[in-house]
C-alpha cells in the first residue's frame, strides 16, 4: 500500500509538471507579445472545455536557427523541411518528391544541367521564388567564413565548391548562375551519371533557398535567430520561436504552390524530455502526434568523436596517441549501459551511419587490453595519471549514457580520471568547432546518403570543418572519388567509415530510432512513423472530442 501511495504521488507531481508544460503551447513571439487574460481570470475548467482547433505534436530537441545554410542538427533539418522547400523535398514516407523544380533537370551537356523553377512558387510574403534565392543560399553555404556545418555538401559535385570551402576561391565563383529569374544553370565536376542521386542531394533541407529580396550576403549570417518577420517558401511558416525555445508554432503558408495538399492549418510543437512525458501528453489529449524513441526503425546514431589535436594549447591532448583513444573504447561495456539505464530503445552498433543494420552481438569491451594500453602510454610519457573530459548535450539519453561511460572508465581504467561536461547544443557546437574538447558524445540522425557523405567528408585533411586533427591519405583518396553526379557508391562510404573507426577517430556506440504515435484526431496516416524530415501532406486533422485536453483528477494519498 505504501508503494502505491508513493507511485500515486509521483504520478500527480508528474501530471502537474506536464500540464504546466502544456500551457507553453501558446508561447508568444518575443517581439510580438499577445495581450491576454491573466491566469486568475480563466479557470482550468474553462480552458479545457473546448476542443483544440490546432494540431499538437512534440519534438525531443530545441534548435538554434531557421537559416538553412546554418543547419546542423536533425531538429533543424526537420524544421527546415516544414518551412522551406528546395528543388526537391521528402514526403511523409521519406521518398524524394518534386519541390519548386518545374519538370526535371535539363541536360545542357555532359556536365551541365539547367533547372526551371515553378512559376507559382512563392515566398510567404507573396514574392516569387527566384534563381537568385538559391544562388545566394548556396554561395553563403560554401563560404568558409561562415563556418557552416554543411559547407562541403556540394564538394565533389558542383564546380569550384571544394576550392571555395577550402578558402582558395571566392564564393561568387561557385559553378551556378541565374540564366533568368526562374532558371538556374549548374556546372558539375563530373559528367552526369544519375539524376536520381542529384535529386536526392537537392532535396536536402540545408540546400533550401534564402529570400534574396530581403537579404544581402552580409545579412545572411545574422538571419534566422527568431521567427518574427521570417519569410519562408515551404508548406508552413513559423511563429512564436526564438533560439532554443521549448515551443513554436507552424501556420499554413497559403502562398505555397501546393498548399491544397496540406490539411492542418496550425501545428503547435512542444519539446518533451522523455518517452513517458510524450506518451502522457498524447494519452491526455494534449498532443495528437507523439514522437518517441524506439529501436524498431533505426534512424539515429550515438557515437564518440575524439579530438587528437587541439589548437591554442601548449600541450597536446592525450588523445593524440591512438592507444589512449582505443583504451577508452575498450573500457566501456555497451551491454551493461543498456541494462543499467533501462534504455531499451538502444541497439548496440558497429557503424556511425544511422539506419544501417549491424551484426554486432556485443561491444569490443576488453578491460585487460585497455589497461595495458594506458600503462604503456603513461610509462612512455612519465605520467602517473591523465584527466579527460567527455562533452555531451543536454538530453535524457545523452545524460544517462555519458554518466555510465564516466562510471565505467573511472572504475575500469587505472590512471585515468574522466569528467563529464553537459552543454546546450549551441554550446557544444561552439566547443567542438573551436576544438575545445577532449571527446564528445555525438547524436546524429538521418537515413540519407548525402548526410552520411557530408558528415564523413569533414574528416578530410584539408577540410576546415575537421575538428579532430585526423589526417589520412587513404581516407582522403576514398572521399575524393565520391560525387553526387555519379551513381551512389555505398562501398566507398563504408570503406571511409572503416578507416575512421579503425583509427579510433570515432567509436560507434548505439543506434536508436523514432516511432510516431498518432491520436484519434489524426487521419490518413500511411505508415507507423513520419519520415526523418517531417511532412504532413497525407494527414487530415479533425478536431473534436479527441482534442479536448483531459482534466487531471486529484490523486488520493
Tab-separated table of C-alpha atoms in Angstrom, residues 15-245:
chain	number	residue	atom	x	y	z
A	15	UNK	CA	0.871	15.316	-14.174
A	16	UNK	CA	1.117	18.810	-12.699
A	17	UNK	CA	4.566	19.274	-14.232
A	18	UNK	CA	3.446	18.075	-17.650
A	19	UNK	CA	0.297	20.160	-17.623
A	20	UNK	CA	2.365	23.197	-16.718
A	21	UNK	CA	4.478	22.462	-19.763
A	22	UNK	CA	1.332	22.240	-21.896
A	23	UNK	CA	0.488	25.851	-21.135
A	24	UNK	CA	3.553	26.797	-23.178
A	25	UNK	CA	1.735	25.828	-26.370
A	26	UNK	CA	0.545	29.438	-26.626
A	27	UNK	CA	4.004	30.957	-26.116
A	28	UNK	CA	4.290	34.292	-27.888
A	29	UNK	CA	6.838	35.783	-30.223
A	30	UNK	CA	9.310	37.684	-28.006
A	31	UNK	CA	8.931	40.844	-30.116
A	32	UNK	CA	5.168	40.498	-30.656
A	33	UNK	CA	3.532	39.845	-27.275
A	34	UNK	CA	-0.148	38.984	-27.291
A	35	UNK	CA	-2.317	40.672	-24.670
A	36	UNK	CA	-4.458	38.010	-22.997
A	37	UNK	CA	-6.442	37.397	-19.840
A	38	UNK	CA	-4.468	36.556	-16.732
A	39	UNK	CA	-4.427	33.007	-15.412
A	40	UNK	CA	-6.554	34.133	-12.437
A	41	UNK	CA	-9.382	35.187	-14.776
A	42	UNK	CA	-9.519	31.844	-16.635
A	43	UNK	CA	-10.248	28.651	-14.694
A	44	UNK	CA	-8.900	25.214	-15.553
A	45	UNK	CA	-12.415	24.057	-16.436
A	46	UNK	CA	-12.928	26.907	-18.909
A	47	UNK	CA	-9.597	26.403	-20.650
A	48	UNK	CA	-10.260	22.689	-21.102
A	49	UNK	CA	-13.922	22.891	-22.141
A	50	UNK	CA	-13.426	23.446	-25.857
A	51	UNK	CA	-11.571	21.228	-28.360
A	52	UNK	CA	-8.221	22.388	-29.559
A	53	UNK	CA	-8.532	23.672	-33.129
A	54	UNK	CA	-4.798	23.306	-33.759
A	55	UNK	CA	-2.840	20.069	-34.119
A	56	UNK	CA	-0.282	19.493	-31.347
A	57	UNK	CA	2.926	17.495	-31.718
A	58	UNK	CA	6.155	17.034	-29.782
A	59	UNK	CA	9.860	17.017	-30.604
A	60	UNK	CA	12.716	15.949	-28.329
A	61	UNK	CA	15.181	18.741	-29.094
A	62	UNK	CA	15.266	22.512	-29.277
A	63	UNK	CA	17.043	24.136	-32.208
A	64	UNK	CA	19.249	27.132	-32.786
A	65	UNK	CA	18.439	28.621	-36.192
A	66	UNK	CA	15.974	28.738	-39.080
A	67	UNK	CA	18.708	29.788	-41.501
A	68	UNK	CA	19.053	26.771	-43.828
A	69	UNK	CA	22.721	27.483	-44.538
A	70	UNK	CA	23.437	27.124	-40.800
A	71	UNK	CA	21.522	23.898	-40.182
A	72	UNK	CA	23.385	21.183	-38.326
A	73	UNK	CA	21.113	19.100	-36.099
A	74	UNK	CA	18.323	16.754	-37.160
A	75	UNK	CA	15.801	19.050	-35.475
A	76	UNK	CA	16.952	21.989	-37.602
A	77	UNK	CA	16.674	19.872	-40.750
A	78	UNK	CA	13.150	18.801	-39.752
A	79	UNK	CA	12.086	22.402	-39.145
A	80	UNK	CA	13.681	23.398	-42.445
A	81	UNK	CA	11.678	20.786	-44.307
A	82	UNK	CA	8.465	22.253	-42.850
A	83	UNK	CA	9.112	25.913	-43.642
A	84	UNK	CA	11.364	25.793	-46.730
A	85	UNK	CA	11.393	23.890	-49.970
A	86	UNK	CA	14.342	23.241	-52.247
A	87	UNK	CA	14.340	21.922	-55.779
A	88	UNK	CA	13.116	18.610	-54.336
A	89	UNK	CA	11.654	17.585	-50.965
A	90	UNK	CA	10.995	14.469	-48.880
A	91	UNK	CA	7.432	13.219	-48.434
A	92	UNK	CA	5.944	11.591	-45.333
A	93	UNK	CA	7.428	8.222	-46.297
A	94	UNK	CA	10.933	9.621	-46.803
A	95	UNK	CA	10.771	9.469	-50.604
A	96	UNK	CA	12.168	12.261	-52.784
A	97	UNK	CA	9.426	14.269	-54.482
A	98	UNK	CA	9.247	17.326	-56.732
A	99	UNK	CA	9.791	20.610	-54.910
A	100	UNK	CA	9.928	24.011	-56.597
A	101	UNK	CA	11.573	22.469	-59.661
A	102	UNK	CA	9.390	22.684	-62.778
A	103	UNK	CA	9.769	19.337	-64.517
A	104	UNK	CA	13.181	17.683	-64.276
A	105	UNK	CA	16.819	18.612	-64.775
A	106	UNK	CA	17.573	19.738	-68.324
A	107	UNK	CA	20.901	18.386	-69.535
A	108	UNK	CA	22.868	21.036	-71.444
A	109	UNK	CA	25.999	18.950	-71.975
A	110	UNK	CA	27.905	16.147	-70.229
A	111	UNK	CA	28.465	18.094	-67.021
A	112	UNK	CA	25.966	20.993	-67.114
A	113	UNK	CA	22.297	20.996	-66.145
A	114	UNK	CA	19.593	23.655	-66.029
A	115	UNK	CA	16.735	23.864	-63.573
A	116	UNK	CA	13.421	25.647	-64.066
A	117	UNK	CA	11.583	26.988	-61.007
A	118	UNK	CA	7.790	26.764	-60.905
A	119	UNK	CA	6.029	29.942	-61.980
A	120	UNK	CA	3.705	29.729	-58.938
A	121	UNK	CA	6.473	29.068	-56.384
A	122	UNK	CA	6.269	32.000	-53.969
A	123	UNK	CA	7.573	33.150	-50.629
A	124	UNK	CA	5.094	33.564	-47.776
A	125	UNK	CA	5.008	37.323	-48.407
A	126	UNK	CA	3.850	36.726	-51.994
A	127	UNK	CA	7.181	37.434	-53.677
A	128	UNK	CA	8.232	34.869	-56.320
A	129	UNK	CA	10.955	32.316	-55.581
A	130	UNK	CA	13.842	33.174	-57.908
A	131	UNK	CA	17.048	31.591	-59.124
A	132	UNK	CA	18.919	34.287	-57.180
A	133	UNK	CA	17.431	32.916	-53.922
A	134	UNK	CA	19.144	29.579	-54.454
A	135	UNK	CA	22.415	31.123	-55.581
A	136	UNK	CA	22.507	33.410	-52.519
A	137	UNK	CA	21.921	30.402	-50.264
A	138	UNK	CA	24.459	28.096	-51.898
A	139	UNK	CA	27.187	30.745	-52.079
A	140	UNK	CA	26.642	31.548	-48.409
A	141	UNK	CA	26.650	27.843	-47.521
A	142	UNK	CA	30.072	27.109	-49.076
A	143	UNK	CA	31.684	30.332	-47.816
A	144	UNK	CA	34.320	29.185	-45.274
A	145	UNK	CA	33.991	32.463	-43.356
A	146	UNK	CA	30.539	31.360	-42.221
A	147	UNK	CA	31.863	28.040	-40.825
A	148	UNK	CA	28.657	26.236	-41.807
A	149	UNK	CA	28.388	22.587	-40.800
A	150	UNK	CA	27.201	21.523	-44.254
A	151	UNK	CA	29.594	23.821	-46.119
A	152	UNK	CA	31.001	20.890	-48.087
A	153	UNK	CA	27.715	19.279	-49.159
A	154	UNK	CA	28.341	20.449	-52.749
A	155	UNK	CA	32.005	19.394	-52.775
A	156	UNK	CA	32.970	16.906	-55.498
A	157	UNK	CA	29.660	17.673	-57.249
A	158	UNK	CA	29.413	21.385	-58.167
A	159	UNK	CA	32.326	23.115	-59.877
A	160	UNK	CA	34.575	25.123	-57.509
A	161	UNK	CA	32.594	24.153	-54.369
A	162	UNK	CA	35.573	22.363	-52.835
A	163	UNK	CA	38.027	25.137	-53.696
A	164	UNK	CA	35.681	27.739	-52.169
A	165	UNK	CA	35.101	25.755	-48.954
A	166	UNK	CA	38.884	25.383	-48.670
A	167	UNK	CA	39.329	29.160	-48.968
A	168	UNK	CA	41.054	29.023	-52.376
A	169	UNK	CA	38.331	30.800	-54.394
A	170	UNK	CA	35.666	33.437	-53.784
A	171	UNK	CA	32.069	32.184	-53.235
A	172	UNK	CA	30.985	34.110	-56.343
A	173	UNK	CA	32.933	31.572	-58.414
A	174	UNK	CA	30.655	28.676	-57.442
A	175	UNK	CA	29.559	26.851	-60.596
A	176	UNK	CA	25.974	28.129	-60.537
A	177	UNK	CA	24.377	31.086	-62.310
A	178	UNK	CA	20.952	32.572	-62.929
A	179	UNK	CA	20.060	32.427	-66.629
A	180	UNK	CA	16.900	34.361	-65.764
A	181	UNK	CA	14.666	34.786	-62.699
A	182	UNK	CA	13.349	31.244	-62.960
A	183	UNK	CA	16.309	29.332	-64.440
A	184	UNK	CA	19.455	28.069	-62.687
A	185	UNK	CA	22.431	26.627	-64.534
A	186	UNK	CA	24.617	24.217	-62.551
A	187	UNK	CA	28.063	23.060	-63.674
A	188	UNK	CA	29.055	19.677	-62.293
A	189	UNK	CA	32.553	18.394	-61.537
A	190	UNK	CA	31.882	15.086	-63.301
A	191	UNK	CA	29.762	14.015	-66.224
A	192	UNK	CA	26.193	13.255	-65.224
A	193	UNK	CA	25.658	9.676	-64.151
A	194	UNK	CA	22.496	9.758	-62.040
A	195	UNK	CA	19.669	12.280	-61.968
A	196	UNK	CA	18.242	10.272	-59.048
A	197	UNK	CA	21.363	10.881	-56.963
A	198	UNK	CA	21.276	14.593	-57.821
A	199	UNK	CA	17.597	14.894	-56.878
A	200	UNK	CA	18.404	13.276	-53.510
A	201	UNK	CA	21.138	15.851	-52.956
A	202	UNK	CA	18.922	18.812	-53.840
A	203	UNK	CA	16.156	17.587	-51.523
A	204	UNK	CA	18.459	18.143	-48.557
A	205	UNK	CA	16.956	20.958	-46.382
A	206	UNK	CA	20.340	22.728	-45.997
A	207	UNK	CA	20.174	23.475	-49.740
A	208	UNK	CA	16.893	25.375	-49.445
A	209	UNK	CA	16.765	28.926	-50.853
A	210	UNK	CA	17.048	32.198	-48.952
A	211	UNK	CA	14.773	35.240	-49.571
A	212	UNK	CA	17.193	37.376	-51.593
A	213	UNK	CA	14.600	40.169	-51.790
A	214	UNK	CA	15.123	40.611	-48.049
A	215	UNK	CA	18.761	39.668	-47.580
A	216	UNK	CA	22.182	40.591	-48.830
A	217	UNK	CA	25.260	38.391	-48.403
A	218	UNK	CA	26.301	40.466	-45.392
A	219	UNK	CA	22.960	39.872	-43.654
A	220	UNK	CA	22.724	36.132	-44.274
A	221	UNK	CA	24.893	35.205	-41.280
A	222	UNK	CA	22.527	37.128	-38.942
A	223	UNK	CA	19.325	35.716	-40.421
A	224	UNK	CA	17.293	33.025	-38.687
A	225	UNK	CA	17.602	33.677	-34.941
A	226	UNK	CA	13.879	34.369	-34.363
A	227	UNK	CA	10.607	33.781	-36.150
A	228	UNK	CA	9.389	37.370	-36.183
A	229	UNK	CA	9.179	38.558	-39.804
A	230	UNK	CA	10.600	35.248	-41.061
A	231	UNK	CA	9.802	34.690	-44.756
A	232	UNK	CA	9.527	31.066	-45.871
A	233	UNK	CA	8.627	29.184	-49.061
A	234	UNK	CA	7.591	25.777	-47.698
A	235	UNK	CA	4.200	24.352	-46.683
A	236	UNK	CA	4.271	26.226	-43.378
A	237	UNK	CA	5.519	29.423	-41.764
A	238	UNK	CA	6.921	29.512	-38.234
A	239	UNK	CA	5.961	31.750	-35.296
A	240	UNK	CA	6.374	32.042	-31.526
A	241	UNK	CA	10.011	30.995	-31.595
A	242	UNK	CA	13.492	32.293	-30.929
A	243	UNK	CA	16.764	30.400	-30.468
A	244	UNK	CA	16.420	27.300	-28.249
A	245	UNK	CA	12.802	27.986	-27.178
